[in-house]
Amino acid sequence: MAIDTPHIVSPIAVFDLDGTLADTAGDLVGTLNVILEREGLAALPVAQARDMIGAGARALIERGFEAAGKELAPSRLDELFRQFMVHYGQNICVRTKLYPGVEAALDRLEEAGFILAVCTNKVEEHSVKLLDALGIGHRFAANCGRDTFPYFKPDPRHLTLTIERAGGDPGRAVMVGDSRTDIVTAKNAGIPVVAVPFGYTDVPVRELGPDLVIDHFDGLFAAVRAVLRPMAA
């Protein structure tokens, strides 16, 4: 008589995009500066505006206007947001680059049987377009953006639904991110989180309580194995 054996779901690593997999600041701030200049305001240096990234395009526009000392009416913000999304979508991978070691880290995870997915607050269309332009879009079983579900980060359902869409199990999952939003999302979902310190955050990620911090993607595989629950390691 055949003996049923339990089906073991592969472990899954879920990545944020901006500031985690790729340094997108040049193109995001470049688009912000197009908007500012259209409004008669001075462009911002990327180094100054990096910390404005991370809360979405609307917040980036608002922060850009705040830095310029100009008030922005809600109705005008809606129109500038529309312009931002169009321009950014047309210039999404001009200066954007993967962080060093990303491709090798993804290789190592795939070789070990991990499912890979992306959970980002970029709109899904932009996330798909960017990752394809960077040559890694095909690696991800799911690429879920701000508009993919009725929920987005820091709502934990954005992460758990991404895992479900990718065919993963939240009990064998780890989140990789760069910001408070990623860390809070993972914690609220009961999923361990590995943080990178080179992304977009106004508070050093080590102060935000991730399970581990890695300074380079060379350390990702060991970190992921360290934080996953024993059955996933």
JSON list of C-alpha atoms in Angstrom, two decimals:
[
{"chain": "A", "resi": 1, "resn": "MET", "atom": "CA", "xyz": [0.00, 0.00, 0.00]},
{"chain": "A", "resi": 2, "resn": "ALA", "atom": "CA", "xyz": [1.33, 3.41, -0.96]},
{"chain": "A", "resi": 3, "resn": "ILE", "atom": "CA", "xyz": [2.28, 5.68, 1.87]},
{"chain": "A", "resi": 4, "resn": "ASP", "atom": "CA", "xyz": [1.32, 9.33, 1.53]},
{"chain": "A", "resi": 5, "resn": "THR", "atom": "CA", "xyz": [4.21, 11.70, 2.12]},
{"chain": "A", "resi": 6, "resn": "PRO", "atom": "CA", "xyz": [3.61, 15.31, 3.11]},
{"chain": "A", "resi": 7, "resn": "HIS", "atom": "CA", "xyz": [4.12, 17.88, 0.36]},
{"chain": "A", "resi": 8, "resn": "ILE", "atom": "CA", "xyz": [6.86, 20.29, 1.36]},
{"chain": "A", "resi": 9, "resn": "VAL", "atom": "CA", "xyz": [6.47, 23.77, -0.09]},
{"chain": "A", "resi": 10, "resn": "SER", "atom": "CA", "xyz": [9.66, 25.46, -1.19]},
{"chain": "A", "resi": 11, "resn": "PRO", "atom": "CA", "xyz": [10.87, 28.38, 0.96]},
{"chain": "A", "resi": 12, "resn": "ILE", "atom": "CA", "xyz": [10.26, 31.83, -0.50]},
{"chain": "A", "resi": 13, "resn": "ALA", "atom": "CA", "xyz": [12.24, 35.07, -0.42]},
{"chain": "A", "resi": 14, "resn": "VAL", "atom": "CA", "xyz": [10.18, 38.21, -1.04]},
{"chain": "A", "resi": 15, "resn": "PHE", "atom": "CA", "xyz": [11.97, 41.40, -2.04]},
{"chain": "A", "resi": 16, "resn": "ASP", "atom": "CA", "xyz": [11.14, 45.05, -1.93]},
{"chain": "A", "resi": 17, "resn": "LEU", "atom": "CA", "xyz": [12.32, 46.82, -5.11]},
{"chain": "A", "resi": 18, "resn": "ASP", "atom": "CA", "xyz": [13.30, 50.48, -4.66]},
{"chain": "A", "resi": 19, "resn": "GLY", "atom": "CA", "xyz": [16.35, 50.75, -2.43]},
{"chain": "A", "resi": 20, "resn": "THR", "atom": "CA", "xyz": [16.55, 46.97, -2.01]},
{"chain": "A", "resi": 21, "resn": "LEU", "atom": "CA", "xyz": [17.10, 45.25, -5.35]},
{"chain": "A", "resi": 22, "resn": "ALA", "atom": "CA", "xyz": [17.85, 48.41, -7.31]},
{"chain": "A", "resi": 23, "resn": "ASP", "atom": "CA", "xyz": [19.06, 51.95, -6.75]},
{"chain": "A", "resi": 24, "resn": "THR", "atom": "CA", "xyz": [16.23, 53.83, -8.42]},
{"chain": "A", "resi": 25, "resn": "ALA", "atom": "CA", "xyz": [16.95, 57.23, -6.90]},
{"chain": "A", "resi": 26, "resn": "GLY", "atom": "CA", "xyz": [18.43, 58.74, -10.05]},
{"chain": "A", "resi": 27, "resn": "ASP", "atom": "CA", "xyz": [15.30, 58.16, -12.12]},
{"chain": "A", "resi": 28, "resn": "LEU", "atom": "CA", "xyz": [12.80, 58.92, -9.34]},
{"chain": "A", "resi": 29, "resn": "VAL", "atom": "CA", "xyz": [14.50, 62.20, -8.41]},
{"chain": "A", "resi": 30, "resn": "GLY", "atom": "CA", "xyz": [15.04, 62.94, -12.10]},
{"chain": "A", "resi": 31, "resn": "THR", "atom": "CA", "xyz": [11.29, 62.75, -12.64]},
{"chain": "A", "resi": 32, "resn": "LEU", "atom": "CA", "xyz": [10.64, 64.82, -9.51]},
{"chain": "A", "resi": 33, "resn": "ASN", "atom": "CA", "xyz": [12.97, 67.49, -10.88]},
{"chain": "A", "resi": 34, "resn": "VAL", "atom": "CA", "xyz": [11.09, 67.56, -14.18]},
{"chain": "A", "resi": 35, "resn": "ILE", "atom": "CA", "xyz": [7.91, 68.26, -12.19]},
{"chain": "A", "resi": 36, "resn": "LEU", "atom": "CA", "xyz": [9.58, 70.90, -10.02]},
{"chain": "A", "resi": 37, "resn": "GLU", "atom": "CA", "xyz": [11.09, 72.69, -13.00]},
{"chain": "A", "resi": 38, "resn": "ARG", "atom": "CA", "xyz": [7.72, 72.73, -14.78]},
{"chain": "A", "resi": 39, "resn": "GLU", "atom": "CA", "xyz": [6.39, 74.52, -11.69]},
{"chain": "A", "resi": 40, "resn": "GLY", "atom": "CA", "xyz": [9.22, 77.07, -11.75]},
{"chain": "A", "resi": 41, "resn": "LEU", "atom": "CA", "xyz": [11.10, 75.51, -8.84]},
{"chain": "A", "resi": 42, "resn": "ALA", "atom": "CA", "xyz": [14.75, 74.57, -8.57]},
{"chain": "A", "resi": 43, "resn": "ALA", "atom": "CA", "xyz": [15.84, 70.99, -9.13]},
{"chain": "A", "resi": 44, "resn": "LEU", "atom": "CA", "xyz": [17.08, 69.00, -6.14]},
{"chain": "A", "resi": 45, "resn": "PRO", "atom": "CA", "xyz": [20.39, 67.13, -6.05]},
{"chain": "A", "resi": 46, "resn": "VAL", "atom": "CA", "xyz": [19.90, 63.36, -5.88]},
{"chain": "A", "resi": 47, "resn": "ALA", "atom": "CA", "xyz": [22.01, 63.19, -2.71]},
{"chain": "A", "resi": 48, "resn": "GLN", "atom": "CA", "xyz": [19.64, 65.63, -0.99]},
{"chain": "A", "resi": 49, "resn": "ALA", "atom": "CA", "xyz": [16.44, 64.01, -2.22]},
{"chain": "A", "resi": 50, "resn": "ARG", "atom": "CA", "xyz": [17.32, 60.33, -1.63]},
{"chain": "A", "resi": 51, "resn": "ASP", "atom": "CA", "xyz": [15.75, 60.32, 1.83]},
{"chain": "A", "resi": 52, "resn": "MET", "atom": "CA", "xyz": [12.50, 61.68, 0.35]},
{"chain": "A", "resi": 53, "resn": "ILE", "atom": "CA", "xyz": [12.01, 58.38, -1.50]},
{"chain": "A", "resi": 54, "resn": "GLY", "atom": "CA", "xyz": [10.28, 55.41, 0.03]},
{"chain": "A", "resi": 55, "resn": "ALA", "atom": "CA", "xyz": [6.71, 56.49, 0.67]},
{"chain": "A", "resi": 56, "resn": "GLY", "atom": "CA", "xyz": [5.49, 56.64, -2.92]},
{"chain": "A", "resi": 57, "resn": "ALA", "atom": "CA", "xyz": [5.33, 59.20, -5.71]},
{"chain": "A", "resi": 58, "resn": "ARG", "atom": "CA", "xyz": [2.72, 61.43, -4.08]},
{"chain": "A", "resi": 59, "resn": "ALA", "atom": "CA", "xyz": [4.79, 61.76, -0.93]},
{"chain": "A", "resi": 60, "resn": "LEU", "atom": "CA", "xyz": [7.92, 62.40, -3.00]},
{"chain": "A", "resi": 61, "resn": "ILE", "atom": "CA", "xyz": [6.22, 65.27, -4.82]},
{"chain": "A", "resi": 62, "resn": "GLU", "atom": "CA", "xyz": [4.92, 66.70, -1.54]},
{"chain": "A", "resi": 63, "resn": "ARG", "atom": "CA", "xyz": [8.36, 66.48, 0.03]},
{"chain": "A", "resi": 64, "resn": "GLY", "atom": "CA", "xyz": [9.93, 68.11, -3.02]},
{"chain": "A", "resi": 65, "resn": "PHE", "atom": "CA", "xyz": [7.56, 71.05, -2.77]},
{"chain": "A", "resi": 66, "resn": "GLU", "atom": "CA", "xyz": [8.13, 71.27, 0.98]},
{"chain": "A", "resi": 67, "resn": "ALA", "atom": "CA", "xyz": [11.90, 71.42, 0.37]},
{"chain": "A", "resi": 68, "resn": "ALA", "atom": "CA", "xyz": [11.28, 74.25, -2.10]},
{"chain": "A", "resi": 69, "resn": "GLY", "atom": "CA", "xyz": [9.13, 76.09, 0.46]},
{"chain": "A", "resi": 70, "resn": "LYS", "atom": "CA", "xyz": [6.02, 76.05, -1.74]},
{"chain": "A", "resi": 71, "resn": "GLU", "atom": "CA", "xyz": [2.56, 74.92, -0.72]},
{"chain": "A", "resi": 72, "resn": "LEU", "atom": "CA", "xyz": [0.79, 72.37, -2.87]},
{"chain": "A", "resi": 73, "resn": "ALA", "atom": "CA", "xyz": [-3.00, 72.15, -3.09]},
{"chain": "A", "resi": 74, "resn": "PRO", "atom": "CA", "xyz": [-4.50, 68.62, -3.15]},
{"chain": "A", "resi": 75, "resn": "SER", "atom": "CA", "xyz": [-6.04, 69.18, -6.57]},
{"chain": "A", "resi": 76, "resn": "ARG", "atom": "CA", "xyz": [-2.68, 70.27, -7.99]},
{"chain": "A", "resi": 77, "resn": "LEU", "atom": "CA", "xyz": [-0.99, 67.29, -6.38]},
{"chain": "A", "resi": 78, "resn": "ASP", "atom": "CA", "xyz": [-3.38, 64.97, -8.22]},
{"chain": "A", "resi": 79, "resn": "GLU", "atom": "CA", "xyz": [-2.39, 66.49, -11.57]},
{"chain": "A", "resi": 80, "resn": "LEU", "atom": "CA", "xyz": [1.33, 66.50, -10.79]},
{"chain": "A", "resi": 81, "resn": "PHE", "atom": "CA", "xyz": [1.10, 62.88, -9.67]},
{"chain": "A", "resi": 82, "resn": "ARG", "atom": "CA", "xyz": [-0.45, 61.98, -13.03]},
{"chain": "A", "resi": 83, "resn": "GLN", "atom": "CA", "xyz": [2.38, 63.80, -14.84]},
{"chain": "A", "resi": 84, "resn": "PHE", "atom": "CA", "xyz": [4.96, 62.12, -12.63]},
{"chain": "A", "resi": 85, "resn": "MET", "atom": "CA", "xyz": [3.66, 58.64, -13.39]},
{"chain": "A", "resi": 86, "resn": "VAL", "atom": "CA", "xyz": [3.65, 59.24, -17.14]},
{"chain": "A", "resi": 87, "resn": "HIS", "atom": "CA", "xyz": [7.17, 60.68, -17.23]},
{"chain": "A", "resi": 88, "resn": "TYR", "atom": "CA", "xyz": [8.61, 58.09, -14.87]},
{"chain": "A", "resi": 89, "resn": "GLY", "atom": "CA", "xyz": [7.07, 55.24, -16.84]},
{"chain": "A", "resi": 90, "resn": "GLN", "atom": "CA", "xyz": [8.80, 56.56, -19.96]},
{"chain": "A", "resi": 91, "resn": "ASN", "atom": "CA", "xyz": [12.16, 57.03, -18.20]},
{"chain": "A", "resi": 92, "resn": "ILE", "atom": "CA", "xyz": [12.13, 54.16, -15.73]},
{"chain": "A", "resi": 93, "resn": "CYS", "atom": "CA", "xyz": [15.56, 52.68, -16.34]},
{"chain": "A", "resi": 94, "resn": "VAL", "atom": "CA", "xyz": [17.86, 55.51, -17.43]},
{"chain": "A", "resi": 95, "resn": "ARG", "atom": "CA", "xyz": [20.07, 55.73, -14.32]},
{"chain": "A", "resi": 96, "resn": "THR", "atom": "CA", "xyz": [18.66, 52.82, -12.30]},
{"chain": "A", "resi": 97, "resn": "LYS", "atom": "CA", "xyz": [21.06, 49.97, -11.53]},
{"chain": "A", "resi": 98, "resn": "LEU", "atom": "CA", "xyz": [20.88, 46.74, -9.57]},
{"chain": "A", "resi": 99, "resn": "TYR", "atom": "CA", "xyz": [22.85, 46.83, -6.34]},
{"chain": "A", "resi": 100, "resn": "PRO", "atom": "CA", "xyz": [26.14, 44.90, -6.41]},
{"chain": "A", "resi": 101, "resn": "GLY", "atom": "CA", "xyz": [25.71, 41.19, -5.84]},
{"chain": "A", "resi": 102, "resn": "VAL", "atom": "CA", "xyz": [21.96, 41.02, -6.51]},
{"chain": "A", "resi": 103, "resn": "GLU", "atom": "CA", "xyz": [22.11, 38.62, -9.44]},
{"chain": "A", "resi": 104, "resn": "ALA", "atom": "CA", "xyz": [24.55, 36.27, -7.73]},
{"chain": "A", "resi": 105, "resn": "ALA", "atom": "CA", "xyz": [22.38, 36.29, -4.59]},
{"chain": "A", "resi": 106, "resn": "LEU", "atom": "CA", "xyz": [19.28, 35.42, -6.61]},
{"chain": "A", "resi": 107, "resn": "ASP", "atom": "CA", "xyz": [21.24, 32.63, -8.31]},
{"chain": "A", "resi": 108, "resn": "ARG", "atom": "CA", "xyz": [22.22, 31.18, -4.93]},
{"chain": "A", "resi": 109, "resn": "LEU", "atom": "CA", "xyz": [18.66, 31.26, -3.62]},
{"chain": "A", "resi": 110, "resn": "GLU", "atom": "CA", "xyz": [17.27, 29.65, -6.77]},
{"chain": "A", "resi": 111, "resn": "GLU", "atom": "CA", "xyz": [19.92, 26.92, -6.65]},
{"chain": "A", "resi": 112, "resn": "ALA", "atom": "CA", "xyz": [18.79, 26.16, -3.08]},
{"chain": "A", "resi": 113, "resn": "GLY", "atom": "CA", "xyz": [15.18, 25.77, -4.23]},
{"chain": "A", "resi": 114, "resn": "PHE", "atom": "CA", "xyz": [13.77, 29.12, -3.12]},
{"chain": "A", "resi": 115, "resn": "ILE", "atom": "CA", "xyz": [10.78, 30.73, -4.80]},
{"chain": "A", "resi": 116, "resn": "LEU", "atom": "CA", "xyz": [11.45, 34.43, -5.47]},
{"chain": "A", "resi": 117, "resn": "ALA", "atom": "CA", "xyz": [8.87, 37.23, -5.42]},
{"chain": "A", "resi": 118, "resn": "VAL", "atom": "CA", "xyz": [8.64, 41.02, -5.33]},
{"chain": "A", "resi": 119, "resn": "CYS", "atom": "CA", "xyz": [6.35, 43.03, -3.05]},
{"chain": "A", "resi": 120, "resn": "THR", "atom": "CA", "xyz": [6.68, 46.73, -3.81]},
{"chain": "A", "resi": 121, "resn": "ASN", "atom": "CA", "xyz": [4.72, 49.93, -3.41]},
{"chain": "A", "resi": 122, "resn": "LYS", "atom": "CA", "xyz": [5.54, 50.79, -7.02]},
{"chain": "A", "resi": 123, "resn": "VAL", "atom": "CA", "xyz": [2.52, 50.26, -9.24]},
{"chain": "A", "resi": 124, "resn": "GLU", "atom": "CA", "xyz": [2.68, 46.78, -10.73]},
{"chain": "A", "resi": 125, "resn": "GLU", "atom": "CA", "xyz": [3.10, 48.01, -14.32]},
{"chain": "A", "resi": 126, "resn": "HIS", "atom": "CA", "xyz": [6.18, 50.02, -13.39]},
{"chain": "A", "resi": 127, "resn": "SER", "atom": "CA", "xyz": [7.64, 47.22, -11.28]},
{"chain": "A", "resi": 128, "resn": "VAL", "atom": "CA", "xyz": [7.26, 44.68, -14.09]},
{"chain": "A", "resi": 129, "resn": "LYS", "atom": "CA", "xyz": [8.67, 47.10, -16.66]},
{"chain": "A", "resi": 130, "resn": "LEU", "atom": "CA", "xyz": [11.67, 48.01, -14.53]},
{"chain": "A", "resi": 131, "resn": "LEU", "atom": "CA", "xyz": [12.64, 44.49, -13.53]},
{"chain": "A", "resi": 132, "resn": "ASP", "atom": "CA", "xyz": [12.35, 43.37, -17.15]},
{"chain": "A", "resi": 133, "resn": "ALA", "atom": "CA", "xyz": [14.57, 46.29, -18.21]},
{"chain": "A", "resi": 134, "resn": "LEU", "atom": "CA", "xyz": [17.10, 45.25, -15.57]},
{"chain": "A", "resi": 135, "resn": "GLY", "atom": "CA", "xyz": [17.04, 41.69, -16.93]},
{"chain": "A", "resi": 136, "resn": "ILE", "atom": "CA", "xyz": [15.72, 39.92, -13.84]},
{"chain": "A", "resi": 137, "resn": "GLY", "atom": "CA", "xyz": [11.94, 40.05, -14.21]},
{"chain": "A", "resi": 138, "resn": "HIS", "atom": "CA", "xyz": [11.72, 36.41, -15.29]},
{"chain": "A", "resi": 139, "resn": "ARG", "atom": "CA", "xyz": [13.17, 35.24, -11.98]},
{"chain": "A", "resi": 140, "resn": "PHE", "atom": "CA", "xyz": [10.12, 36.16, -9.89]},
{"chain": "A", "resi": 141, "resn": "ALA", "atom": "CA", "xyz": [7.09, 33.92, -9.48]},
{"chain": "A", "resi": 142, "resn": "ALA", "atom": "CA", "xyz": [5.06, 37.00, -8.50]},
{"chain": "A", "resi": 143, "resn": "ASN", "atom": "CA", "xyz": [5.67, 40.72, -8.91]},
{"chain": "A", "resi": 144, "resn": "CYS", "atom": "CA", "xyz": [3.03, 42.52, -6.86]},
{"chain": "A", "resi": 145, "resn": "GLY", "atom": "CA", "xyz": [2.73, 46.28, -6.71]},
{"chain": "A", "resi": 146, "resn": "ARG", "atom": "CA", "xyz": [0.80, 48.92, -4.85]},
{"chain": "A", "resi": 147, "resn": "ASP", "atom": "CA", "xyz": [-2.26, 48.37, -7.04]},
{"chain": "A", "resi": 148, "resn": "THR", "atom": "CA", "xyz": [-2.16, 44.57, -7.37]},
{"chain": "A", "resi": 149, "resn": "PHE", "atom": "CA", "xyz": [-4.42, 43.96, -4.36]},
{"chain": "A", "resi": 150, "resn": "PRO", "atom": "CA", "xyz": [-6.79, 46.18, -2.34]},
{"chain": "A", "resi": 151, "resn": "TYR", "atom": "CA", "xyz": [-3.97, 46.41, 0.23]},
{"chain": "A", "resi": 152, "resn": "PHE", "atom": "CA", "xyz": [-0.41, 47.71, 0.06]},
{"chain": "A", "resi": 153, "resn": "LYS", "atom": "CA", "xyz": [2.53, 47.91, 2.48]},
{"chain": "A", "resi": 154, "resn": "PRO", "atom": "CA", "xyz": [2.59, 48.36, 5.44]},
{"chain": "A", "resi": 155, "resn": "ASP", "atom": "CA", "xyz": [-0.64, 46.33, 5.40]},
{"chain": "A", "resi": 156, "resn": "PRO", "atom": "CA", "xyz": [0.65, 42.76, 5.95]},
{"chain": "A", "resi": 157, "resn": "ARG", "atom": "CA", "xyz": [-1.90, 41.39, 3.50]},
{"chain": "A", "resi": 158, "resn": "HIS", "atom": "CA", "xyz": [0.13, 42.85, 0.65]},
{"chain": "A", "resi": 159, "resn": "LEU", "atom": "CA", "xyz": [2.98, 40.56, 1.67]},
{"chain": "A", "resi": 160, "resn": "THR", "atom": "CA", "xyz": [0.91, 37.47, 2.47]},
{"chain": "A", "resi": 161, "resn": "LEU", "atom": "CA", "xyz": [-1.08, 37.75, -0.77]},
{"chain": "A", "resi": 162, "resn": "THR", "atom": "CA", "xyz": [2.17, 38.12, -2.72]},
{"chain": "A", "resi": 163, "resn": "ILE", "atom": "CA", "xyz": [3.43, 34.92, -1.11]},
{"chain": "A", "resi": 164, "resn": "GLU", "atom": "CA", "xyz": [0.16, 33.17, -1.98]},
{"chain": "A", "resi": 165, "resn": "ARG", "atom": "CA", "xyz": [0.29, 34.35, -5.61]},
{"chain": "A", "resi": 166, "resn": "ALA", "atom": "CA", "xyz": [3.86, 33.07, -5.92]},
{"chain": "A", "resi": 167, "resn": "GLY", "atom": "CA", "xyz": [2.84, 29.65, -4.61]},
{"chain": "A", "resi": 168, "resn": "GLY", "atom": "CA", "xyz": [4.70, 30.05, -1.34]},
{"chain": "A", "resi": 169, "resn": "ASP", "atom": "CA", "xyz": [3.90, 29.47, 2.32]},
{"chain": "A", "resi": 170, "resn": "PRO", "atom": "CA", "xyz": [4.07, 32.34, 4.87]},
{"chain": "A", "resi": 171, "resn": "GLY", "atom": "CA", "xyz": [5.49, 29.80, 7.31]},
{"chain": "A", "resi": 172, "resn": "ARG", "atom": "CA", "xyz": [8.52, 29.34, 5.05]},
{"chain": "A", "resi": 173, "resn": "ALA", "atom": "CA", "xyz": [8.99, 32.95, 3.97]},
{"chain": "A", "resi": 174, "resn": "VAL", "atom": "CA", "xyz": [11.42, 35.79, 4.56]},
{"chain": "A", "resi": 175, "resn": "MET", "atom": "CA", "xyz": [11.12, 39.45, 3.55]},
{"chain": "A", "resi": 176, "resn": "VAL", "atom": "CA", "xyz": [14.10, 41.48, 2.29]},
{"chain": "A", "resi": 177, "resn": "GLY", "atom": "CA", "xyz": [13.73, 45.25, 2.43]},
{"chain": "A", "resi": 178, "resn": "ASP", "atom": "CA", "xyz": [15.32, 48.60, 3.16]},
{"chain": "A", "resi": 179, "resn": "SER", "atom": "CA", "xyz": [12.82, 50.68, 5.10]},
{"chain": "A", "resi": 180, "resn": "ARG", "atom": "CA", "xyz": [10.50, 51.04, 8.06]},
{"chain": "A", "resi": 181, "resn": "THR", "atom": "CA", "xyz": [7.61, 50.13, 5.77]},
{"chain": "A", "resi": 182, "resn": "ASP", "atom": "CA", "xyz": [9.17, 46.78, 4.84]},
{"chain": "A", "resi": 183, "resn": "ILE", "atom": "CA", "xyz": [10.10, 45.94, 8.40]},
{"chain": "A", "resi": 184, "resn": "VAL", "atom": "CA", "xyz": [6.67, 46.84, 9.82]},
{"chain": "A", "resi": 185, "resn": "THR", "atom": "CA", "xyz": [4.92, 44.91, 7.04]},
{"chain": "A", "resi": 186, "resn": "ALA", "atom": "CA", "xyz": [6.94, 41.76, 7.72]},
{"chain": "A", "resi": 187, "resn": "LYS", "atom": "CA", "xyz": [6.58, 41.97, 11.49]},
{"chain": "A", "resi": 188, "resn": "ASN", "atom": "CA", "xyz": [2.82, 42.44, 11.23]},
{"chain": "A", "resi": 189, "resn": "ALA", "atom": "CA", "xyz": [2.66, 39.39, 8.97]},
{"chain": "A", "resi": 190, "resn": "GLY", "atom": "CA", "xyz": [4.74, 37.33, 11.41]},
{"chain": "A", "resi": 191, "resn": "ILE", "atom": "CA", "xyz": [7.46, 36.88, 8.79]},
{"chain": "A", "resi": 192, "resn": "PRO", "atom": "CA", "xyz": [11.19, 37.36, 9.48]},
{"chain": "A", "resi": 193, "resn": "VAL", "atom": "CA", "xyz": [12.87, 40.27, 7.72]},
{"chain": "A", "resi": 194, "resn": "VAL", "atom": "CA", "xyz": [16.41, 40.89, 6.52]},
{"chain": "A", "resi": 195, "resn": "ALA", "atom": "CA", "xyz": [17.25, 44.55, 5.92]},
{"chain": "A", "resi": 196, "resn": "VAL", "atom": "CA", "xyz": [19.81, 46.27, 3.74]},
{"chain": "A", "resi": 197, "resn": "PRO", "atom": "CA", "xyz": [21.22, 49.61, 4.97]},
{"chain": "A", "resi": 198, "resn": "PHE", "atom": "CA", "xyz": [21.92, 51.26, 1.61]},
{"chain": "A", "resi": 199, "resn": "GLY", "atom": "CA", "xyz": [18.35, 52.02, 0.56]},
{"chain": "A", "resi": 200, "resn": "TYR", "atom": "CA", "xyz": [15.86, 54.79, 1.27]},
{"chain": "A", "resi": 201, "resn": "THR", "atom": "CA", "xyz": [15.10, 55.40, 4.90]},
{"chain": "A", "resi": 202, "resn": "ASP", "atom": "CA", "xyz": [15.13, 58.44, 7.17]},
{"chain": "A", "resi": 203, "resn": "VAL", "atom": "CA", "xyz": [16.08, 56.22, 10.13]},
{"chain": "A", "resi": 204, "resn": "PRO", "atom": "CA", "xyz": [18.99, 53.74, 10.02]},
{"chain": "A", "resi": 205, "resn": "VAL", "atom": "CA", "xyz": [17.46, 50.30, 9.49]},
{"chain": "A", "resi": 206, "resn": "ARG", "atom": "CA", "xyz": [19.41, 48.82, 12.40]},
{"chain": "A", "resi": 207, "resn": "GLU", "atom": "CA", "xyz": [17.31, 51.02, 14.68]},
{"chain": "A", "resi": 208, "resn": "LEU", "atom": "CA", "xyz": [14.05, 49.63, 13.26]},
{"chain": "A", "resi": 209, "resn": "GLY", "atom": "CA", "xyz": [14.42, 46.10, 14.60]},
{"chain": "A", "resi": 210, "resn": "PRO", "atom": "CA", "xyz": [14.85, 43.80, 11.59]},
{"chain": "A", "resi": 211, "resn": "ASP", "atom": "CA", "xyz": [15.92, 40.24, 12.32]},
{"chain": "A", "resi": 212, "resn": "LEU", "atom": "CA", "xyz": [19.23, 40.78, 10.54]},
{"chain": "A", "resi": 213, "resn": "VAL", "atom": "CA", "xyz": [21.01, 43.47, 8.54]},
{"chain": "A", "resi": 214, "resn": "ILE", "atom": "CA", "xyz": [23.39, 42.70, 5.68]},
{"chain": "A", "resi": 215, "resn": "ASP", "atom": "CA", "xyz": [25.80, 45.26, 4.24]},
{"chain": "A", "resi": 216, "resn": "HIS", "atom": "CA", "xyz": [26.16, 43.49, 0.88]},
{"chain": "A", "resi": 217, "resn": "PHE", "atom": "CA", "xyz": [24.14, 40.95, -1.07]},
{"chain": "A", "resi": 218, "resn": "ASP", "atom": "CA", "xyz": [27.03, 38.51, -0.66]},
{"chain": "A", "resi": 219, "resn": "GLY", "atom": "CA", "xyz": [25.65, 37.91, 2.84]},
{"chain": "A", "resi": 220, "resn": "LEU", "atom": "CA", "xyz": [22.03, 37.39, 1.84]},
{"chain": "A", "resi": 221, "resn": "PHE", "atom": "CA", "xyz": [21.88, 33.62, 1.55]},
{"chain": "A", "resi": 222, "resn": "ALA", "atom": "CA", "xyz": [23.41, 33.01, 4.98]},
{"chain": "A", "resi": 223, "resn": "ALA", "atom": "CA", "xyz": [21.12, 35.65, 6.51]},
{"chain": "A", "resi": 224, "resn": "VAL", "atom": "CA", "xyz": [18.00, 34.18, 4.94]},
{"chain": "A", "resi": 225, "resn": "ARG", "atom": "CA", "xyz": [18.85, 30.71, 6.20]},
{"chain": "A", "resi": 226, "resn": "ALA", "atom": "CA", "xyz": [19.57, 32.11, 9.65]},
{"chain": "A", "resi": 227, "resn": "VAL", "atom": "CA", "xyz": [16.20, 33.82, 10.07]},
{"chain": "A", "resi": 228, "resn": "LEU", "atom": "CA", "xyz": [13.93, 31.26, 8.46]},
{"chain": "A", "resi": 229, "resn": "ARG", "atom": "CA", "xyz": [12.09, 28.86, 10.74]},
{"chain": "A", "resi": 230, "resn": "PRO", "atom": "CA", "xyz": [13.96, 25.55, 11.24]},
{"chain": "A", "resi": 231, "resn": "MET", "atom": "CA", "xyz": [11.87, 23.55, 8.74]},
{"chain": "A", "resi": 232, "resn": "ALA", "atom": "CA", "xyz": [12.74, 26.10, 6.03]},
{"chain": "A", "resi": 233, "resn": "ALA", "atom": "CA", "xyz": [16.46, 26.13, 6.75]}
]
